[in-house]
Structures are given as structure tokens and as C-alpha cells.
Short mmCIF file of C-alpha atoms in Angstrom, two decimals:
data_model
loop_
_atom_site.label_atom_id
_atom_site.label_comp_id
_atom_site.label_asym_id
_atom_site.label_seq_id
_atom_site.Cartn_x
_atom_site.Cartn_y
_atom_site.Cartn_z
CA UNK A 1 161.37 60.08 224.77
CA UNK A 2 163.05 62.63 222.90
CA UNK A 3 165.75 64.29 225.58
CA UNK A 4 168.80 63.87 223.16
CA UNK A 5 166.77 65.77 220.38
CA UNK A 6 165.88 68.42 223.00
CA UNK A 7 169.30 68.38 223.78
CA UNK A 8 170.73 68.42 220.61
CA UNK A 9 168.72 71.64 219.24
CA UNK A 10 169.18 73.01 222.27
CA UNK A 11 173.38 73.05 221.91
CA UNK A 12 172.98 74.00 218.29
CA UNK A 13 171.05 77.68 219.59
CA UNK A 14 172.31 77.90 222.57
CA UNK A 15 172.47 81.17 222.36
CA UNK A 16 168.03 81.85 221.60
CA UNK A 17 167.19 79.13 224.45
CA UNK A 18 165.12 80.69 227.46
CA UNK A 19 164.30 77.52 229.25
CA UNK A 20 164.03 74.16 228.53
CA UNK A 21 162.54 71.02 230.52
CA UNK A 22 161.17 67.34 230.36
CA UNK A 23 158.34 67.56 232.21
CA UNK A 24 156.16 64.34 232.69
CA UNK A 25 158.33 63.44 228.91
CA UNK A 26 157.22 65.98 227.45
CA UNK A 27 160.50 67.46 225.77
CA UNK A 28 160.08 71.14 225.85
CA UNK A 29 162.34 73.78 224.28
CA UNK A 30 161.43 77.67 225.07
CA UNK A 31 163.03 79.96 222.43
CA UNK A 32 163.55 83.69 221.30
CA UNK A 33 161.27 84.09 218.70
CA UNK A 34 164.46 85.75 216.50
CA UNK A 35 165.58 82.90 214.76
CA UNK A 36 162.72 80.49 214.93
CA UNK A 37 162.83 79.64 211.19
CA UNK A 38 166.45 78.52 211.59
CA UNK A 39 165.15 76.15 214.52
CA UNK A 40 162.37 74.69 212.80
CA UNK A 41 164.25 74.19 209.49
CA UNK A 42 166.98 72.18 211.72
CA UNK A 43 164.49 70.43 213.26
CA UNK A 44 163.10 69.14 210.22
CA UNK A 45 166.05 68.70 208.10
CA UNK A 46 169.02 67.15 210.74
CA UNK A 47 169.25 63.62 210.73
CA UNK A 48 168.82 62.40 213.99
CA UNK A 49 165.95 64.62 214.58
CA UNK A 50 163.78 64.38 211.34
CA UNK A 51 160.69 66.21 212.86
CA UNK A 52 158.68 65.75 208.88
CA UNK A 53 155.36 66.24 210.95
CA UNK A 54 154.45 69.38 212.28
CA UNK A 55 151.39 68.36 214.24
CA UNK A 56 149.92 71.91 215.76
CA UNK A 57 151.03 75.56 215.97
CA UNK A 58 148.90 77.13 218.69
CA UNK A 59 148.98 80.36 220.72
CA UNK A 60 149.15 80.89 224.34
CA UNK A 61 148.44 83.92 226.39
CA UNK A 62 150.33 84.73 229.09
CA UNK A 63 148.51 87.78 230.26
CA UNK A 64 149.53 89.23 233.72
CA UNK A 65 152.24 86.69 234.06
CA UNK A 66 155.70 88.79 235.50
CA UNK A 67 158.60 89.21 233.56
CA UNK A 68 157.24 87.50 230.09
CA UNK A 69 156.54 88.33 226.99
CA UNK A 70 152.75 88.26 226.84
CA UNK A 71 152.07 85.89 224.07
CA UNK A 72 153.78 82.74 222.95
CA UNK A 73 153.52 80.41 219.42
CA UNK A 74 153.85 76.72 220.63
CA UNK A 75 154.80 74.52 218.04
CA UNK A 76 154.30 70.35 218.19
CA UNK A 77 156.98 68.30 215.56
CA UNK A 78 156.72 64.80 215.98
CA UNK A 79 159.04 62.53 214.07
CA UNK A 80 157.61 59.83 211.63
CA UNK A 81 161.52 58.34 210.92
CA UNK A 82 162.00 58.35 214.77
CA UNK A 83 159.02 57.67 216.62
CA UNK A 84 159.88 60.98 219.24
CA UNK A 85 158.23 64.41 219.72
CA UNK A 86 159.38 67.73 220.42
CA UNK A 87 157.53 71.11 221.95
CA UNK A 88 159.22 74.40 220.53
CA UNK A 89 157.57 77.40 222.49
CA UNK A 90 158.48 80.88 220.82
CA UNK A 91 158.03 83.92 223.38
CA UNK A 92 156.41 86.44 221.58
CA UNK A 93 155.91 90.06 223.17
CA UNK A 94 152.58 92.46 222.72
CA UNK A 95 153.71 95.59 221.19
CA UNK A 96 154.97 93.82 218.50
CA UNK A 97 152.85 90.64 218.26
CA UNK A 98 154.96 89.24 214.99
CA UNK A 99 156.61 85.92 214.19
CA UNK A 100 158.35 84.51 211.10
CA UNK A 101 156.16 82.08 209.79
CA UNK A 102 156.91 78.22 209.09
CA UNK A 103 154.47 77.84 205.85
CA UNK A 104 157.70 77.13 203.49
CA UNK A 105 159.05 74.37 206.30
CA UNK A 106 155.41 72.75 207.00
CA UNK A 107 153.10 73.75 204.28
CA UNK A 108 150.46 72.43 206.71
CA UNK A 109 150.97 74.95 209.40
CA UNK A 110 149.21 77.31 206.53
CA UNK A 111 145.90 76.84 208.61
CA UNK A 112 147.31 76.45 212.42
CA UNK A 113 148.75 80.16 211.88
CA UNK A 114 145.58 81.86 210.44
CA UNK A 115 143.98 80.30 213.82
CA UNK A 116 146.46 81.65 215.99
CA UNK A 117 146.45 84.67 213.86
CA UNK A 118 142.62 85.07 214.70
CA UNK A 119 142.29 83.96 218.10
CA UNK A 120 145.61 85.73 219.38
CA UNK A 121 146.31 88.51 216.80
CA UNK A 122 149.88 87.47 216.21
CA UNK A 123 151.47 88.03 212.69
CA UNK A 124 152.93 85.39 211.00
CA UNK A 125 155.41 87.74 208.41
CA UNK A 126 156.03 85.70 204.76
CA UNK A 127 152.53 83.64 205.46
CA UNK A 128 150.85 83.74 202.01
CA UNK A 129 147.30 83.85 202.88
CA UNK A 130 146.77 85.10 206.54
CA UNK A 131 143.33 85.82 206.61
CA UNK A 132 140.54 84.74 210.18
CA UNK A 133 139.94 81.14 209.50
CA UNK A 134 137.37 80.76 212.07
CA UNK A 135 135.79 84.17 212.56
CA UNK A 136 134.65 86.47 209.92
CA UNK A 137 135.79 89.17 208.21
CA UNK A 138 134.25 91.93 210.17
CA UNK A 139 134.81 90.57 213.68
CA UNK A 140 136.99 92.82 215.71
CA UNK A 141 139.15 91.74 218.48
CA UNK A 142 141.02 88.39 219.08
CA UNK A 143 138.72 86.11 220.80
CA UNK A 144 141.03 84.03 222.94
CA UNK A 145 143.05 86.84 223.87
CA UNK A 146 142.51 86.77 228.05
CA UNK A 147 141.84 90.36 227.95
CA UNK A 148 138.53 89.67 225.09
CA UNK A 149 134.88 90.11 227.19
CA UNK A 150 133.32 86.82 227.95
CA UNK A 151 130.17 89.14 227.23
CA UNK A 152 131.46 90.95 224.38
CA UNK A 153 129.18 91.00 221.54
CA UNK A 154 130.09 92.06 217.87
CA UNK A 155 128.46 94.85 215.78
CA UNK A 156 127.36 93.18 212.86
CA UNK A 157 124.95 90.73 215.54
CA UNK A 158 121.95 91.30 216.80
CA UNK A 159 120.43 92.92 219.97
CA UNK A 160 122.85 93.21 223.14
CA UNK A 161 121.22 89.74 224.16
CA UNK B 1 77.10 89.40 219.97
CA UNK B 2 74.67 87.45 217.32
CA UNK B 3 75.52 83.48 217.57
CA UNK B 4 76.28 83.97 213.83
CA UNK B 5 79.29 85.96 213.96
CA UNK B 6 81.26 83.37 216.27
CA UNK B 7 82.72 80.38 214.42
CA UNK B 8 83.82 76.79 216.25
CA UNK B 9 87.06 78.09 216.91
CA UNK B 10 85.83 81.91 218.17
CA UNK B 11 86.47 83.42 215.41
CA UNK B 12 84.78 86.53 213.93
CA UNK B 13 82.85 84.89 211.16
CA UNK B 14 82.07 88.21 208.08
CA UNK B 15 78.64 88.39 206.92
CA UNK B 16 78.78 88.16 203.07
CA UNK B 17 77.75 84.55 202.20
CA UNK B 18 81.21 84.79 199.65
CA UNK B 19 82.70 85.71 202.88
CA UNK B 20 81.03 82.10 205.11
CA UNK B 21 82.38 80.56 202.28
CA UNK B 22 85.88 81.19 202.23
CA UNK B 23 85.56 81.40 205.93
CA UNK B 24 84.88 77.61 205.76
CA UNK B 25 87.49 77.14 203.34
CA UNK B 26 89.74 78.58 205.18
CA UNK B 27 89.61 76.60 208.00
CA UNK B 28 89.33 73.54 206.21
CA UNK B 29 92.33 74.39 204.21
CA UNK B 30 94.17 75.08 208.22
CA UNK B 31 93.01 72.01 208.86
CA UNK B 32 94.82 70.08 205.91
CA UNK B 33 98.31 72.34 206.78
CA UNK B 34 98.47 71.47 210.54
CA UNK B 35 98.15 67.84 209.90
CA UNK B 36 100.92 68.20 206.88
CA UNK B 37 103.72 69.98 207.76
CA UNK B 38 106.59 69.47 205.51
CA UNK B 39 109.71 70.15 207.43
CA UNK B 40 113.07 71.76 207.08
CA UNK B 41 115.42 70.38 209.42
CA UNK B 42 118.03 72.52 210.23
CA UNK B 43 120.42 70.29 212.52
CA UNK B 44 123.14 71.61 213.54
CA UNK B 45 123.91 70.15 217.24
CA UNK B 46 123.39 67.00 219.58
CA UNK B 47 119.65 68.09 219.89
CA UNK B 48 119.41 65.74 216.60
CA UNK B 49 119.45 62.92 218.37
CA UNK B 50 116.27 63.65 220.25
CA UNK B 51 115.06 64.96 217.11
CA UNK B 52 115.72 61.93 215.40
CA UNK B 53 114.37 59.82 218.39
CA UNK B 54 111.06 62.08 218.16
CA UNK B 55 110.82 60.93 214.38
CA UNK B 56 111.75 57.01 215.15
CA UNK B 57 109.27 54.60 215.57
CA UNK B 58 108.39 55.04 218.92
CA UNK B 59 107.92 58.35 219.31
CA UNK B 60 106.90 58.81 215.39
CA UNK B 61 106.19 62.28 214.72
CA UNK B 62 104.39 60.76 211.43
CA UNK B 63 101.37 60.52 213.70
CA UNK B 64 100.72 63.90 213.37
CA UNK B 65 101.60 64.37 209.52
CA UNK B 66 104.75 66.30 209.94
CA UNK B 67 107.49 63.42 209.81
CA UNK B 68 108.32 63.90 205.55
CA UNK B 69 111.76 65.91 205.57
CA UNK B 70 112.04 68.12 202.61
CA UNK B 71 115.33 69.10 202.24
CA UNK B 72 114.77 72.02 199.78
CA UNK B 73 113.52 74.87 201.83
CA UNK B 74 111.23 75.57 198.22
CA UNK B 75 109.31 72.96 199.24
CA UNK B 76 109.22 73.02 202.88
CA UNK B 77 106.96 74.97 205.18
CA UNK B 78 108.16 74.35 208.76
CA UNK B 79 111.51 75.20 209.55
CA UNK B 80 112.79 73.33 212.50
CA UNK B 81 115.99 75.03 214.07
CA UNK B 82 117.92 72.58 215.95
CA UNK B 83 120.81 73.10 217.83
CA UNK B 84 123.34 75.85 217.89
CA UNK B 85 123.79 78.82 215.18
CA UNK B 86 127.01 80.42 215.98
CA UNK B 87 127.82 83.81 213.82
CA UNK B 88 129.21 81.75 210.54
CA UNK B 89 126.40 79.99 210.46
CA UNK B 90 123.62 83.00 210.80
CA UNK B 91 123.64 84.26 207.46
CA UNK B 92 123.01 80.90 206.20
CA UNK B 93 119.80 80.32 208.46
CA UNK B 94 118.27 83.67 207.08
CA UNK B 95 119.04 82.66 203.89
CA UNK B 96 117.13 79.20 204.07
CA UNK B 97 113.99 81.21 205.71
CA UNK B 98 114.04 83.54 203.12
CA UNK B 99 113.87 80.96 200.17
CA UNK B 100 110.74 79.32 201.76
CA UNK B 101 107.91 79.83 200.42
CA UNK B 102 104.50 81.37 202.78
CA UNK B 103 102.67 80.15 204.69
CA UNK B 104 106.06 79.46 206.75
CA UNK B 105 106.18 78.35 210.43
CA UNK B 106 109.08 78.41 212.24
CA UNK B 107 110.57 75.96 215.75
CA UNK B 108 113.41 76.77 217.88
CA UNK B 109 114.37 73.67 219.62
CA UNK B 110 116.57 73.88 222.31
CA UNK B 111 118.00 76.05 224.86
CA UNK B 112 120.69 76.75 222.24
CA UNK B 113 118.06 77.92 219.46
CA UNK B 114 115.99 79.49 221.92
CA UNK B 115 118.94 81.11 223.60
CA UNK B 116 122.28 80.73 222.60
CA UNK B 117 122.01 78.52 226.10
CA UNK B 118 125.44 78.29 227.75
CA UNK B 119 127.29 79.13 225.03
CA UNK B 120 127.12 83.17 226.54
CA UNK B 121 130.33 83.64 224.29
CA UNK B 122 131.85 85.27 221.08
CA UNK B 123 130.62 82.63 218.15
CA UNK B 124 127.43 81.89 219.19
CA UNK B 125 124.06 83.73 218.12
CA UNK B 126 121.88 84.62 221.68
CA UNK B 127 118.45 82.75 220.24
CA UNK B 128 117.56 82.93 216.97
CA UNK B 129 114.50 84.77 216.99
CA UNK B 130 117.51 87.80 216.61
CA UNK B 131 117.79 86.77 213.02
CA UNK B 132 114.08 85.01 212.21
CA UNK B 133 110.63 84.94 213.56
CA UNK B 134 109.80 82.26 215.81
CA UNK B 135 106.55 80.65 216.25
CA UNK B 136 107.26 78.10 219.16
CA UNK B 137 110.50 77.62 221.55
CA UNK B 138 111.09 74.37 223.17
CA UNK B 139 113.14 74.35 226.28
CA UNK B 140 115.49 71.96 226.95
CA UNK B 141 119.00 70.60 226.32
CA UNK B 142 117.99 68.19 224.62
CA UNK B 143 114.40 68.12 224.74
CA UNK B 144 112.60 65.07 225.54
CA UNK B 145 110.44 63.97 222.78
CA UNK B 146 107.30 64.68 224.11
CA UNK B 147 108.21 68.26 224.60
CA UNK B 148 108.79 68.18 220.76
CA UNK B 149 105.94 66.36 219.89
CA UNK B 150 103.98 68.99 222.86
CA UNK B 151 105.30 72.03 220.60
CA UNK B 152 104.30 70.78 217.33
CA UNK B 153 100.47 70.12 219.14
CA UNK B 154 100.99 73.94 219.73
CA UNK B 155 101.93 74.51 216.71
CA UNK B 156 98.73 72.90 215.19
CA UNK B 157 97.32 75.11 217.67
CA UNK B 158 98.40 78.17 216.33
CA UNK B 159 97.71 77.35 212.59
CA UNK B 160 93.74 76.54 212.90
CA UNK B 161 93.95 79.90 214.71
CA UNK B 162 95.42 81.93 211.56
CA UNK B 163 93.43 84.67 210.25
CA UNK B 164 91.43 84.06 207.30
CA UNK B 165 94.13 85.48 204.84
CA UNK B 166 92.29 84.06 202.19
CA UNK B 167 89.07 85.98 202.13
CA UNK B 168 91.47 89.33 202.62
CA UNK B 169 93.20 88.58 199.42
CA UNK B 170 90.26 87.90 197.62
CA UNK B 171 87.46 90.29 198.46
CA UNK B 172 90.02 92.88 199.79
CA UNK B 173 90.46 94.27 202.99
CA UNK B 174 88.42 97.43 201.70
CA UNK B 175 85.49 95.16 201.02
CA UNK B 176 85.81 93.41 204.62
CA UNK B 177 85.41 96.86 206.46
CA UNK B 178 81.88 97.43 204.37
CA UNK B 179 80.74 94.69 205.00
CA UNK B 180 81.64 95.03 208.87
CA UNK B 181 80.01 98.38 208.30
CA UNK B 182 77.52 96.53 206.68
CA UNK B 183 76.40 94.20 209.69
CA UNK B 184 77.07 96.77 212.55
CA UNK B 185 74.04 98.69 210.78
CA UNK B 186 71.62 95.89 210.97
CA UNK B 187 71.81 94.91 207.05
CA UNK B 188 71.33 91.41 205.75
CA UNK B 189 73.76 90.19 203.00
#
């Protein structure tokens, strides 16, 4: 369990925090997606916290949902020095689908944010290399968006089954 | 129609003794490629485990000569597709049917092959016969393997049926019609 760390990054940004909560221990901090790298870099570099691991960056679609920014970059730390875990969620809105990335903090997250950048369409702005990882070149659309046809079929394939 | 222009296998035998001749040979030369198929197995999904059960002992697709795996699709002749192709993967699987060399056979196994199946979304190809020929589908997800071993009978099928390409390329198509010509008329050869 990992409620002081929630706590503790929580105090530090007081002022980006949406929402926060615990549910079922799961330590969950939702954020503006202005100062993200700040968060991320404390996260990784404070003592107490030590988050070296930065186990998934994914993308969630909130389409429809009232009074939220459609899309949001969730990102998973988990602490090798401390054994505890932390869930940053960064609210990220549709006209301007664009997040700082965290390549320079987690080298690893290279690959998490070309997927999220090719399912979801958000921009990760500094990422060296954000190309699809998944799809190819020519596909159009973001798959996973909730507004992408289940029957949509790309140009480059075949007959319209 | 004279019993001489019927073969075993009712076929249009030509008149032209040449023609008998490479008429035989072609069929015995069918005859050696149904019962040695040399496959290309294209595995890409859990239907590999009923394909490998269909080449396992009890099943044991060597019984009918096609159970020696060539994985070089130069040397192959029989391109088993098995399991999904999603969009990445298609250019690939057009790529390996081009490099193989005629004659060339081709077995979509699966509903996934066949169809795409359920995966009715953005990565997956809807059947491959949108990218290749297909010569037999086999239903199922998985398969049994006696629905495998049931297509590749088919698929024997099929073969001793081929058209004597042979004779074509050597007397020339031109040569076939006169001699058609030749027999409608009431000639001997």
C-alpha cells in the first residue's frame, strides 16, 4: 500500500490534482496534464517514493463522459527500493490531444507512447521517435478511439468483406 | 461421344497418339503430386495445435504423402494457411506465395483463414482468398483433424482433375484446336 506516496505527491502539486482515491489499494492520483513531467520526475527521483519502474503508459477514452476531458494517459510506477505502486492519470482534452512525454524519465515508456500514440492519437511532444508501433504506416484513424467503426475497413485492404 | 475420347477420370482424351501419350503422362505425373505434397506451413494461430495433432502419430498426415514440412517456400508446393493474418502480416503471406514455385496449391484452415472469423475488426484480414487464391477452405475453429485430413482428400481430388498442362505446353494450344478440328471431321491420327 502506497497511501503516504499518494499523499505525498499529492501535497507537493497540490495545485494540478483533480481527484485522487485508494480504491480496492489501488493508489490513484488524477492530474492536469500541465506539469506532468515535473510529477513523474518527482516520482522517480524523491526518496521515499523511488518509482525507478515505469511499468505501462496506456490511454483511456472517455468519450461521452460529462464534464471531462475526453482522453486520458494513465501511467503505472511501481517502486523496486519500496515494494509500493502508484497510478498517475493525466486528463488530456480532444482539440488538443498533446502531452509532454516521459522518454528522458523512463527511456522504456519509448514504446508504451507510440501505442497510445496509435491507438488514441495523442501526441507525446519531445518523444524522439513517435511513429504507429502496431499499425502501419498508411492506416488512418486511431483504432481504439470509441468513436473508430467496429466495421471500418482500411483502403489499402481488400474487398469491403 | 466415341468411348475413346473419355479417359478414367472423364476427361477429354486428344486424338494425336503424342497427345495419348502425354495424356497418360500427365496423369501419372498427378498421380505422383497428390500423394507428395511438400508443405508450407504458415502457422500463425492456435489452429497449430490441431495442425500439429493432424501430423502426430495418430492422426499422421504422412499416410497420405504430405507430412514433409519444407520451410523454404522454393521448395514447397502446398501452402497451408493456418490461423489468423491480420494487416502486418498480409504482405508477408503474398510474398511467401509469390516465391513458390508452380504447380502451387493453396489451404485455408480455419474460420480465421477462411474468414477473418470473429475477429470482424481493424487488424485482421476478412479471409485470405482477398490477398491469394485458395484451393480448399476448412471450417472450423480449430478444425478437427479429420476435417484436415477430409480437405487434403479433396485436395488430391482436385489435382488428378488438373488439365493436362503438359501436352498444352508442348504441342501448343494451336496444335490442340487442329487436332480437335482434326477428330470432329472424322480423321484418324
Amino acid at each position: 500500500m502506497s497511501v503516504k506516496a499518494l499523499e505525498k505527491v499529492a501535497k507537493k502539486f497540490a495545485s494540478e490534482v483533480i481527484d485522487k482515491h485508494s480504491n480496492a489499494g489501488d493508489d490513484t492520483l488524477i492530474v492536469k496534464r500541465a506539469k506532468i513531467k515535473e510529477i513523474l520526475k518527482f516520482c522517480r527521483d524523491d526518496k521515499e517514493l523511488k518509482f525507478e519502474f515505469c511499468m505501462d503508459v496506456c490511454g483511456m477514452d472517455y468519450l461521452g463522459y460529462p464534464n471531462q476531458d475526453r482522453f486520458e494517459v494513465v501511467y503505472h510506477l511501481y517502486s523496486v527500493t519500496h515494494n509500493h505502486r502508484l497510478r498517475i492519470r493525466a486528463r488530456v482534452p480532444e482539440n488538443d490531444p498533446v502531452i509532454d512525454t516521459s522518454v528522458d524519465i523512463w527511456p522504456g515508456t519509448n514504446w508504451f507512447e507510440r501505442e497510445v500514440w496509435d491507438m488514441y492519437g495523442v501526441k507525446f511532444k519531445g518523444h524522439p521517435d513517435l511513429r504507429r508501433i502496431l499499425m502501419y504506416e498508411e492506416f488512418q484513424g486511431h483504432p481504439l478511439r470509441k468513436d473508430y467503426p467496429v466495421n471500418k475497413r482500411q483502403p489499402l485492404i481488400g474487398p469491403q468483406n | 461421344m466415341n468411348r475413346q475420347d473419355m479417359n478414367a477420370f472423364g476427361q477429354d482424351v486428344y486424338v494425336t497418339r503424342a497427345d495419348a501419350a502425354i495424356q497418360f503422362l500427365q496423369q501419372a505425373i498427378n498421380w505422383g503430386r497428390k500423394h507428395s505434397f511438400f508443405q508450407y506451413p504458415f502457422v500463425t494461430a492456435c489452429c497449430g495445435m490441431e495442425f500439429m495433432a493432424t501430423w502426430a502419430p495418430k492422426y499422421d498426415i504422412a499416410r497420405f504423402g504430405a507430412e514433409f514440412p519444407r520451410f523454404s517456400p522454393r521448395q514447397a508446393d502446398l501452402l497451408f494457411v493456418v490461423g489468423t493474418v491480420n494487416h502486418k502480416l498480409a504482405p508477408y503471406l503474398r510474398r511467401v506465395y509469390d516465391q513458390m514455385c508452380e504447380p502451387k496449391w493453396v489451404i485455408s484452415f480455419g474460420a480465421c483463414a477462411s474468414t477473418g472469423g470473429f475477429y470482424d475488426n481493424y487488424a485482421t484480414v476478412q479471409g485470405i482468398d482477398t490477398i491469394i487464391p485458395v484451393d480448399v477452405y476448412i471450417p472450423g475453429c480449430p478444425p478437427r483433424p479429420e476435417a484436415v485430413l477430409d480437405s487434403l482428400l479433396l485436395l488430391q481430388e482436385k489435382v488428378m482433375k488438373e488439365r493436362p498442362e503438359l501436352s498444352e505446353r508442348i504441342l501448343g494450344p494451336q496444335q490442340i484446336e487442329e487436332a480437335r478440328q482434326h477428330r470432329a471431321m472424322g480423321g484418324q491420327s
